[in-house]
mmCIF file of C-alpha atoms and ligand atoms in Angstrom:
data_model
loop_
_atom_site.group_PDB
_atom_site.id
_atom_site.type_symbol
_atom_site.label_atom_id
_atom_site.label_comp_id
_atom_site.label_asym_id
_atom_site.label_seq_id
_atom_site.Cartn_x
_atom_site.Cartn_y
_atom_site.Cartn_z
ATOM 1 C CA MET A 1 -49.218 40.018 19.929
ATOM 2 C CA PHE A 2 -50.305 39.006 23.409
ATOM 3 C CA PRO A 3 -50.106 41.133 26.531
ATOM 4 C CA THR A 4 -46.981 40.498 28.537
ATOM 5 C CA PHE A 5 -47.782 38.625 31.687
ATOM 6 C CA ASN A 6 -44.943 39.733 33.850
ATOM 7 C CA THR A 7 -46.671 40.938 36.954
ATOM 8 C CA LEU A 8 -49.821 39.949 38.738
ATOM 9 C CA ASP A 9 -51.424 43.145 37.423
ATOM 10 C CA SER A 10 -51.026 42.221 33.762
ATOM 11 C CA PHE A 11 -54.639 41.059 33.640
ATOM 12 C CA PRO A 12 -56.737 43.532 35.587
ATOM 13 C CA ASP A 13 -60.073 41.761 35.326
ATOM 14 C CA GLU A 14 -61.907 38.638 34.229
ATOM 15 C CA ASP A 15 -62.628 39.947 30.737
ATOM 16 C CA ALA A 16 -58.948 40.620 30.095
ATOM 17 C CA CYS A 17 -58.222 36.998 31.013
ATOM 18 C CA ILE A 18 -61.016 35.656 28.824
ATOM 19 C CA ASN A 19 -59.853 37.748 25.862
ATOM 20 C CA HIS A 20 -56.299 36.614 26.326
ATOM 21 C CA PHE A 21 -57.240 32.970 26.598
ATOM 22 C CA ARG A 22 -59.463 33.217 23.521
ATOM 23 C CA ALA A 23 -56.629 34.746 21.497
ATOM 24 C CA LEU A 24 -54.290 31.992 22.658
ATOM 25 C CA ARG A 25 -56.700 29.197 21.802
ATOM 26 C CA TRP A 26 -57.897 30.622 18.508
ATOM 27 C CA PRO A 27 -55.426 33.115 17.012
ATOM 28 C CA ASP A 28 -57.919 33.100 14.139
ATOM 29 C CA LEU A 29 -61.441 32.916 15.592
ATOM 30 C CA SER A 30 -62.769 31.385 12.368
ATOM 31 C CA GLN A 31 -60.971 28.232 13.562
ATOM 32 C CA TRP A 32 -63.199 28.061 16.625
ATOM 33 C CA ALA A 33 -64.979 24.714 16.967
ATOM 34 C CA CYS A 34 -68.279 24.384 18.795
ATOM 35 C CA PRO A 35 -67.839 22.052 21.802
ATOM 36 C CA HIS A 36 -71.441 20.895 21.367
ATOM 37 C CA CYS A 37 -71.895 20.180 17.658
ATOM 38 C CA GLY A 38 -68.295 20.384 16.435
ATOM 39 C CA VAL A 39 -68.979 22.856 13.645
ATOM 40 C CA VAL A 40 -66.022 25.100 12.825
ATOM 41 C CA GLY A 41 -66.506 28.836 12.312
ATOM 42 C CA THR A 42 -66.540 32.170 14.112
ATOM 43 C CA PRO A 43 -69.095 32.063 16.960
ATOM 44 C CA TYR A 44 -71.191 34.929 18.259
ATOM 45 C CA VAL A 45 -69.353 36.554 21.125
ATOM 46 C CA LEU A 46 -72.045 37.591 23.562
ATOM 47 C CA LYS A 47 -72.050 40.589 25.870
ATOM 48 C CA ASN A 48 -70.932 38.522 28.844
ATOM 49 C CA ASN A 49 -67.965 37.352 26.766
ATOM 50 C CA THR A 50 -69.296 33.828 26.215
ATOM 51 C CA HIS A 51 -69.731 32.083 22.876
ATOM 52 C CA LYS A 52 -72.828 31.071 20.962
ATOM 53 C CA CYS A 53 -72.705 28.655 18.048
ATOM 54 C CA ARG A 54 -73.937 30.067 14.712
ATOM 55 C CA GLU A 55 -75.123 26.693 13.464
ATOM 56 C CA LYS A 56 -78.930 26.961 13.301
ATOM 57 C CA THR A 57 -79.542 23.437 14.535
ATOM 58 C CA CYS A 58 -77.268 24.098 17.552
ATOM 59 C CA LEU A 59 -77.110 27.737 18.768
ATOM 60 C CA LYS A 60 -75.682 26.464 22.039
ATOM 61 C CA LYS A 61 -73.601 28.532 24.403
ATOM 62 C CA SER A 62 -70.119 27.825 25.663
ATOM 63 C CA THR A 63 -67.158 29.653 27.151
ATOM 64 C CA VAL A 64 -63.423 29.870 26.496
ATOM 65 C CA ARG A 65 -63.040 27.301 29.262
ATOM 66 C CA ASN A 66 -64.803 24.502 27.427
ATOM 67 C CA GLY A 67 -62.407 21.676 26.657
ATOM 68 C CA THR A 68 -59.761 22.854 29.109
ATOM 69 C CA ILE A 69 -58.851 22.041 32.689
ATOM 70 C CA PHE A 70 -60.799 25.146 33.752
ATOM 71 C CA GLU A 71 -64.082 23.906 32.337
ATOM 72 C CA ASP A 72 -65.760 22.675 35.495
ATOM 73 C CA SER A 73 -64.149 25.132 37.885
ATOM 74 C CA LYS A 74 -66.095 27.929 39.524
ATOM 75 C CA LEU A 75 -62.974 29.937 40.253
ATOM 76 C CA PRO A 76 -62.435 33.080 38.187
ATOM 77 C CA LEU A 77 -60.046 32.596 35.285
ATOM 78 C CA ARG A 78 -58.042 35.405 36.818
ATOM 79 C CA LYS A 79 -57.196 33.258 39.843
ATOM 80 C CA TRP A 80 -56.127 30.462 37.515
ATOM 81 C CA PHE A 81 -53.947 32.843 35.524
ATOM 82 C CA MET A 82 -52.330 34.072 38.705
ATOM 83 C CA ALA A 83 -51.684 30.486 39.766
ATOM 84 C CA VAL A 84 -50.072 29.749 36.402
ATOM 85 C CA TYR A 85 -47.989 32.885 36.705
ATOM 86 C CA LEU A 86 -46.842 32.037 40.223
ATOM 87 C CA MET A 87 -46.015 28.470 39.231
ATOM 88 C CA THR A 88 -43.964 29.460 36.215
ATOM 89 C CA SER A 89 -42.171 32.380 37.839
ATOM 90 C CA HIS A 90 -40.889 30.464 40.853
ATOM 91 C CA LYS A 91 -37.792 28.569 39.834
ATOM 92 C CA LYS A 92 -38.320 25.917 42.432
ATOM 93 C CA GLY A 93 -42.037 25.636 41.970
ATOM 94 C CA ILE A 94 -44.526 26.765 44.565
ATOM 95 C CA SER A 95 -46.224 24.938 47.413
ATOM 96 C CA SER A 96 -49.996 24.717 47.637
ATOM 97 C CA CYS A 97 -49.872 26.607 50.953
ATOM 98 C CA GLN A 98 -47.981 29.484 49.405
ATOM 99 C CA LEU A 99 -50.224 29.481 46.366
ATOM 100 C CA ALA A 100 -53.343 29.591 48.555
ATOM 101 C CA LYS A 101 -51.896 32.508 50.496
ATOM 102 C CA ASP A 102 -50.938 34.458 47.384
ATOM 103 C CA LEU A 103 -54.308 33.922 45.709
ATOM 104 C CA GLY A 104 -56.497 34.338 48.761
ATOM 105 C CA VAL A 105 -58.066 30.905 48.394
ATOM 106 C CA THR A 106 -58.304 28.004 50.820
ATOM 107 C CA GLN A 107 -55.424 25.591 51.082
ATOM 108 C CA LYS A 108 -57.611 22.860 49.655
ATOM 109 C CA THR A 109 -58.332 24.977 46.596
ATOM 110 C CA GLY A 110 -54.672 25.891 46.249
ATOM 111 C CA TRP A 111 -53.723 22.239 46.323
ATOM 112 C CA PHE A 112 -56.339 21.387 43.733
ATOM 113 C CA MET A 113 -55.250 24.176 41.364
ATOM 114 C CA LEU A 114 -51.611 23.253 41.657
ATOM 115 C CA HIS A 115 -52.229 19.602 40.867
ATOM 116 C CA ARG A 116 -54.547 20.296 38.007
ATOM 117 C CA ILE A 117 -52.178 22.726 36.314
ATOM 118 C CA ARG A 118 -49.146 20.550 36.899
ATOM 119 C CA ASN A 119 -50.934 17.510 35.556
ATOM 120 C CA ALA A 120 -51.915 19.438 32.426
ATOM 121 C CA ALA A 121 -48.373 20.585 31.757
ATOM 122 C CA MET A 122 -46.742 17.258 32.435
ATOM 123 C CA THR A 123 -49.108 15.065 30.497
ATOM 124 C CA LYS A 124 -48.641 17.246 27.457
ATOM 125 C CA GLU A 125 -44.893 17.247 27.801
ATOM 126 C CA PHE A 126 -44.609 13.482 27.850
ATOM 127 C CA ASN A 127 -46.538 13.158 24.614
ATOM 128 C CA ALA A 128 -43.524 14.115 22.499
ATOM 129 C CA PRO A 129 -40.782 11.485 22.591
ATOM 130 C CA LEU A 130 -37.103 12.283 22.874
ATOM 131 C CA ALA A 131 -35.228 11.561 19.669
ATOM 132 C CA GLY A 132 -31.879 11.833 17.921
ATOM 133 C CA VAL A 133 -29.015 11.331 20.346
ATOM 134 C CA VAL A 134 -30.350 10.811 23.852
ATOM 135 C CA GLN A 135 -28.174 10.776 26.953
ATOM 136 C CA ILE A 136 -29.380 8.751 29.911
ATOM 137 C CA ASP A 137 -28.030 8.641 33.443
ATOM 138 C CA GLU A 138 -28.990 8.532 37.077
ATOM 139 C CA ALA A 139 -27.964 10.452 40.154
ATOM 140 C CA TYR A 140 -28.604 10.137 43.844
ATOM 141 C CA VAL A 141 -29.947 12.813 46.082
ATOM 142 C CA GLY A 142 -30.038 12.743 49.847
ATOM 143 C CA PRO A 143 -32.012 15.005 52.123
ATOM 144 C CA ASN A 144 -29.009 17.213 52.763
ATOM 145 C CA PRO A 145 -28.625 17.287 49.650
ATOM 146 C CA ARG A 146 -25.409 15.469 48.881
ATOM 147 C CA TRP A 147 -25.244 14.287 45.324
ATOM 148 C CA GLN A 148 -23.086 11.576 43.937
ATOM 149 C CA HIS A 149 -22.753 10.082 40.597
ATOM 150 C CA ALA A 150 -24.296 6.641 40.617
ATOM 151 C CA ASN A 151 -21.630 4.144 41.510
ATOM 152 C CA LYS A 152 -22.847 0.872 40.158
ATOM 153 C CA LYS A 153 -19.828 -1.015 41.436
ATOM 154 C CA ASN A 154 -20.956 -0.322 44.956
ATOM 155 C CA PRO A 155 -23.487 -2.991 45.911
ATOM 156 C CA LEU A 156 -24.783 -0.726 48.652
ATOM 157 C CA LEU A 157 -26.115 1.616 46.019
ATOM 158 C CA VAL A 158 -28.091 -0.931 44.068
ATOM 159 C CA GLY A 159 -31.691 -1.899 44.550
ATOM 160 C CA ALA A 160 -34.162 -1.157 47.286
ATOM 161 C CA ALA A 161 -31.575 -0.546 50.013
ATOM 162 C CA ALA A 162 -30.119 2.308 48.016
ATOM 163 C CA ALA A 163 -33.528 3.773 47.391
ATOM 164 C CA LYS A 164 -34.178 3.985 51.117
ATOM 165 C CA ALA A 165 -30.928 5.730 51.864
ATOM 166 C CA LYS A 166 -31.000 8.156 48.970
ATOM 167 C CA LYS A 167 -33.502 9.207 46.374
ATOM 168 C CA ILE A 168 -32.665 8.226 42.847
ATOM 169 C CA VAL A 169 -33.203 10.643 40.020
ATOM 170 C CA PHE A 170 -33.313 9.192 36.562
ATOM 171 C CA GLY A 171 -32.742 11.593 33.681
ATOM 172 C CA MET A 172 -32.823 11.662 29.888
ATOM 173 C CA ILE A 173 -31.904 14.519 27.581
ATOM 174 C CA ASP A 174 -31.904 14.711 23.794
ATOM 175 C CA GLY A 175 -29.784 16.651 21.321
ATOM 176 C CA LYS A 176 -32.099 19.652 21.459
ATOM 177 C CA GLY A 177 -31.691 19.820 25.217
ATOM 178 C CA GLU A 178 -35.191 18.510 25.956
ATOM 179 C CA LEU A 179 -35.075 17.060 29.456
ATOM 180 C CA ARG A 180 -37.050 14.409 31.329
ATOM 181 C CA VAL A 181 -36.384 13.654 34.978
ATOM 182 C CA HIS A 182 -38.024 11.106 37.202
ATOM 183 C CA HIS A 183 -37.739 10.020 40.759
ATOM 184 C CA VAL A 184 -37.388 6.216 40.582
ATOM 185 C CA LYS A 185 -37.427 3.602 43.327
ATOM 186 C CA ASP A 186 -34.405 1.715 42.007
ATOM 187 C CA THR A 187 -32.246 1.412 38.907
ATOM 188 C CA ARG A 188 -33.296 -2.052 37.857
ATOM 189 C CA LYS A 189 -34.116 -2.808 34.260
ATOM 190 C CA GLY A 190 -37.756 -3.451 35.179
ATOM 191 C CA THR A 191 -38.035 0.079 36.533
ATOM 192 C CA LEU A 192 -36.100 1.995 33.895
ATOM 193 C CA LYS A 193 -37.050 0.108 30.720
ATOM 194 C CA PRO A 194 -40.742 1.156 30.638
ATOM 195 C CA ILE A 195 -39.786 4.801 31.224
ATOM 196 C CA ILE A 196 -37.217 4.745 28.425
ATOM 197 C CA GLU A 197 -39.504 2.915 26.021
ATOM 198 C CA ALA A 198 -42.330 5.376 26.669
ATOM 199 C CA GLN A 199 -40.200 8.453 26.150
ATOM 200 C CA VAL A 200 -37.383 7.692 23.746
ATOM 201 C CA ALA A 201 -38.295 7.146 20.093
ATOM 202 C CA PRO A 202 -37.322 3.682 18.789
ATOM 203 C CA GLY A 203 -34.103 3.643 16.797
ATOM 204 C CA SER A 204 -32.640 6.671 18.604
ATOM 205 C CA GLU A 205 -28.966 6.700 19.475
ATOM 206 C CA VAL A 206 -28.711 6.350 23.238
ATOM 207 C CA HIS A 207 -25.632 7.156 25.296
ATOM 208 C CA THR A 208 -25.242 5.783 28.812
ATOM 209 C CA ASP A 209 -22.509 4.598 31.072
ATOM 210 C CA GLU A 210 -21.630 0.920 31.230
ATOM 211 C CA ALA A 211 -24.237 -0.132 33.820
ATOM 212 C CA ASN A 212 -25.772 -3.552 33.303
ATOM 213 C CA THR A 213 -29.242 -2.097 33.637
ATOM 214 C CA TYR A 214 -28.915 -0.699 30.095
ATOM 215 C CA ILE A 215 -27.725 -3.817 28.261
ATOM 216 C CA TRP A 216 -31.199 -4.630 26.874
ATOM 217 C CA MET A 217 -31.189 -1.374 24.905
ATOM 218 C CA ARG A 218 -29.014 -2.689 22.100
ATOM 219 C CA ASP A 219 -32.078 -4.457 20.671
ATOM 220 C CA GLN A 220 -34.221 -1.337 20.368
ATOM 221 C CA TYR A 221 -31.771 1.532 20.123
ATOM 222 C CA LYS A 222 -28.308 2.338 18.874
ATOM 223 C CA HIS A 223 -26.804 1.941 22.294
ATOM 224 C CA ARG A 224 -23.319 3.280 22.987
ATOM 225 C CA PHE A 225 -21.689 3.758 26.356
ATOM 226 C CA VAL A 226 -18.727 5.219 28.182
ATOM 227 C CA ALA A 227 -16.967 3.268 30.916
ATOM 228 C CA HIS A 228 -17.149 5.608 33.893
ATOM 229 C CA THR A 229 -15.709 3.004 36.215
ATOM 230 C CA LEU A 230 -12.556 3.016 34.087
ATOM 231 C CA GLY A 231 -12.337 6.781 34.347
ATOM 232 C CA GLU A 232 -13.598 7.250 30.826
ATOM 233 C CA TYR A 233 -15.909 10.207 30.229
ATOM 234 C CA VAL A 234 -15.954 10.765 26.503
ATOM 235 C CA ARG A 235 -15.300 8.134 23.876
ATOM 236 C CA GLU A 236 -15.729 8.742 20.160
ATOM 237 C CA GLY A 237 -18.391 11.338 20.773
ATOM 238 C CA VAL A 238 -20.193 9.189 23.298
ATOM 239 C CA THR A 239 -20.790 11.023 26.545
ATOM 240 C CA THR A 240 -23.330 11.600 29.274
ATOM 241 C CA ASN A 241 -22.011 15.048 30.142
ATOM 242 C CA ARG A 242 -25.200 16.896 29.188
ATOM 243 C CA ILE A 243 -27.453 14.927 31.467
ATOM 244 C CA GLU A 244 -24.856 15.208 34.227
ATOM 245 C CA GLY A 245 -24.852 18.952 33.624
ATOM 246 C CA ALA A 246 -28.624 19.025 34.037
ATOM 247 C CA PHE A 247 -28.296 17.069 37.294
ATOM 248 C CA SER A 248 -25.826 19.567 38.694
ATOM 249 C CA HIS A 249 -28.102 22.459 37.698
ATOM 250 C CA PHE A 250 -30.887 20.734 39.545
ATOM 251 C CA LYS A 251 -28.638 20.246 42.540
ATOM 252 C CA ARG A 252 -27.808 23.930 42.662
ATOM 253 C CA SER A 253 -31.441 24.904 42.253
ATOM 254 C CA ILE A 254 -32.527 23.020 45.357
ATOM 255 C CA VAL A 255 -29.676 23.920 47.687
ATOM 256 C CA GLY A 256 -31.156 25.342 50.842
ATOM 257 C CA THR A 257 -34.676 24.446 49.799
ATOM 258 C CA TYR A 258 -34.792 20.711 49.735
ATOM 259 C CA HIS A 259 -35.092 20.097 53.451
ATOM 260 C CA LYS A 260 -37.501 17.246 53.469
ATOM 261 C CA ALA A 261 -36.659 13.973 51.828
ATOM 262 C CA SER A 262 -40.283 13.189 51.059
ATOM 263 C CA ASP A 263 -40.918 11.722 47.641
ATOM 264 C CA GLY A 264 -43.606 14.289 46.937
ATOM 265 C CA HIS A 265 -41.233 17.170 47.454
ATOM 266 C CA LEU A 266 -38.546 15.731 45.245
ATOM 267 C CA ASP A 267 -41.004 14.994 42.464
ATOM 268 C CA ARG A 268 -42.389 18.490 42.659
ATOM 269 C CA TYR A 269 -38.968 20.049 42.394
ATOM 270 C CA LEU A 270 -37.963 17.722 39.587
ATOM 271 C CA GLN A 271 -40.986 18.400 37.446
ATOM 272 C CA ALA A 272 -40.882 22.149 38.032
ATOM 273 C CA PHE A 273 -37.195 22.084 37.176
ATOM 274 C CA ALA A 274 -37.666 20.092 33.950
ATOM 275 C CA TRP A 275 -40.599 22.202 32.826
ATOM 276 C CA ARG A 276 -38.579 25.368 33.208
ATOM 277 C CA TRP A 277 -35.430 23.816 31.756
ATOM 278 C CA ASN A 278 -37.329 22.906 28.611
ATOM 279 C CA ARG A 279 -38.534 26.497 28.304
ATOM 280 C CA ARG A 280 -35.319 28.192 29.376
ATOM 281 C CA ASN A 281 -35.140 30.310 26.236
ATOM 282 C CA MET A 282 -38.617 31.742 26.739
ATOM 283 C CA GLY A 283 -39.474 35.038 28.385
ATOM 284 C CA GLU A 284 -41.650 34.946 31.458
ATOM 285 C CA GLY A 285 -44.813 35.970 29.618
ATOM 286 C CA GLU A 286 -44.156 33.347 26.964
ATOM 287 C CA ARG A 287 -43.840 30.687 29.629
ATOM 288 C CA VAL A 288 -47.212 31.637 31.079
ATOM 289 C CA ASN A 289 -48.761 31.333 27.632
ATOM 290 C CA ALA A 290 -47.059 27.987 27.081
ATOM 291 C CA LEU A 291 -48.574 26.632 30.268
ATOM 292 C CA LEU A 292 -51.989 28.078 29.451
ATOM 293 C CA LYS A 293 -51.893 26.312 26.101
ATOM 294 C CA ASP A 294 -51.088 23.065 27.869
ATOM 295 C CA THR A 295 -54.414 23.279 29.687
ATOM 296 C CA LEU A 296 -56.352 22.443 26.551
ATOM 297 C CA GLY A 297 -58.005 19.076 26.496
ATOM 298 C CA LYS A 298 -56.499 17.988 29.787
ATOM 299 C CA ARG A 299 -59.305 17.798 32.258
ATOM 300 C CA LEU A 300 -58.623 16.338 35.620
ATOM 301 C CA THR A 301 -61.655 16.331 37.851
ATOM 302 C CA TYR A 302 -61.608 16.879 41.548
ATOM 303 C CA ARG A 303 -63.036 13.395 41.868
ATOM 304 C CA ALA A 304 -60.206 11.854 39.864
ATOM 305 C CA LEU A 305 -57.686 13.673 42.031
ATOM 306 C CA THR A 306 -59.181 12.971 45.400
ATOM 307 C CA GLY A 307 -61.855 10.315 45.004
ATOM 308 C CA LYS A 308 -64.346 12.813 46.426
ATOM 309 C CA GLU A 309 -67.292 14.507 44.806
ATOM 310 C CA SER A 310 -67.415 18.142 43.753
ATOM 311 C CA HIS A 311 -65.299 21.101 44.616
HETATM 312 ZN ZN1 ZN B 1 -72.724 24.189 17.833
#
């Protein structure tokens, strides 16, 4: 149906990108909605591949970019497509420096593109709550990286002191294998509760270990736990083995790459990892399309990102 985006040459020119994006946004062009007057119906497609509303009181022009994160960007769509391709094809994500180099844009532009695309993908992702049986756990990562399962009996690994020594990754996964991972500053209830409430549907069955930080959950969820400190890993179908499995995948994916312990790096790796994990059954071209679709209605201006005018 759509061209396969599996090399940087898949879209030879700007028109190919525009056509592809139009087909993604409106598989049936009669579903097109005018961004100016809101009328729904096939627009005129002009010679320069832009749209013109057929509504006589409107007749205004627009492009395939209207209503997406590309709307106010002067960069060719082709550069954006390449950025999306590079971001989705690198397992560990891509740095803004590398992106700038690959695209032949300034580092500032590379940084801006990366953030805008990532923001689009992530915001969309968090809109759908986890449901069914959800496993929740945390893990610690050091700069080396040496991972350990969270040992809540060890007072040294609780609170702010622990956060300084090691970075804490908090993870949730549902029965369909949908994953959310966050870098958190500590494992206190006040930190974890808002994240869980925002992303796990009320009434879900939630499996954790026996940590005190999860006790509050019995009021909002069907909370069941395994007692890891007693050497218990599965009890009556209650387990956190899936989320632990995701953690160890993450660990393997960053071996040799995760040199710096900076929060920004860890977050970047985590989000790139989760995004790919949640699309692990997709082909590469499908993943590009998935990310392109996520750009709809998610504008993030340069000003909002940086506090500065224009770009
Ligand atoms: Zn119109």
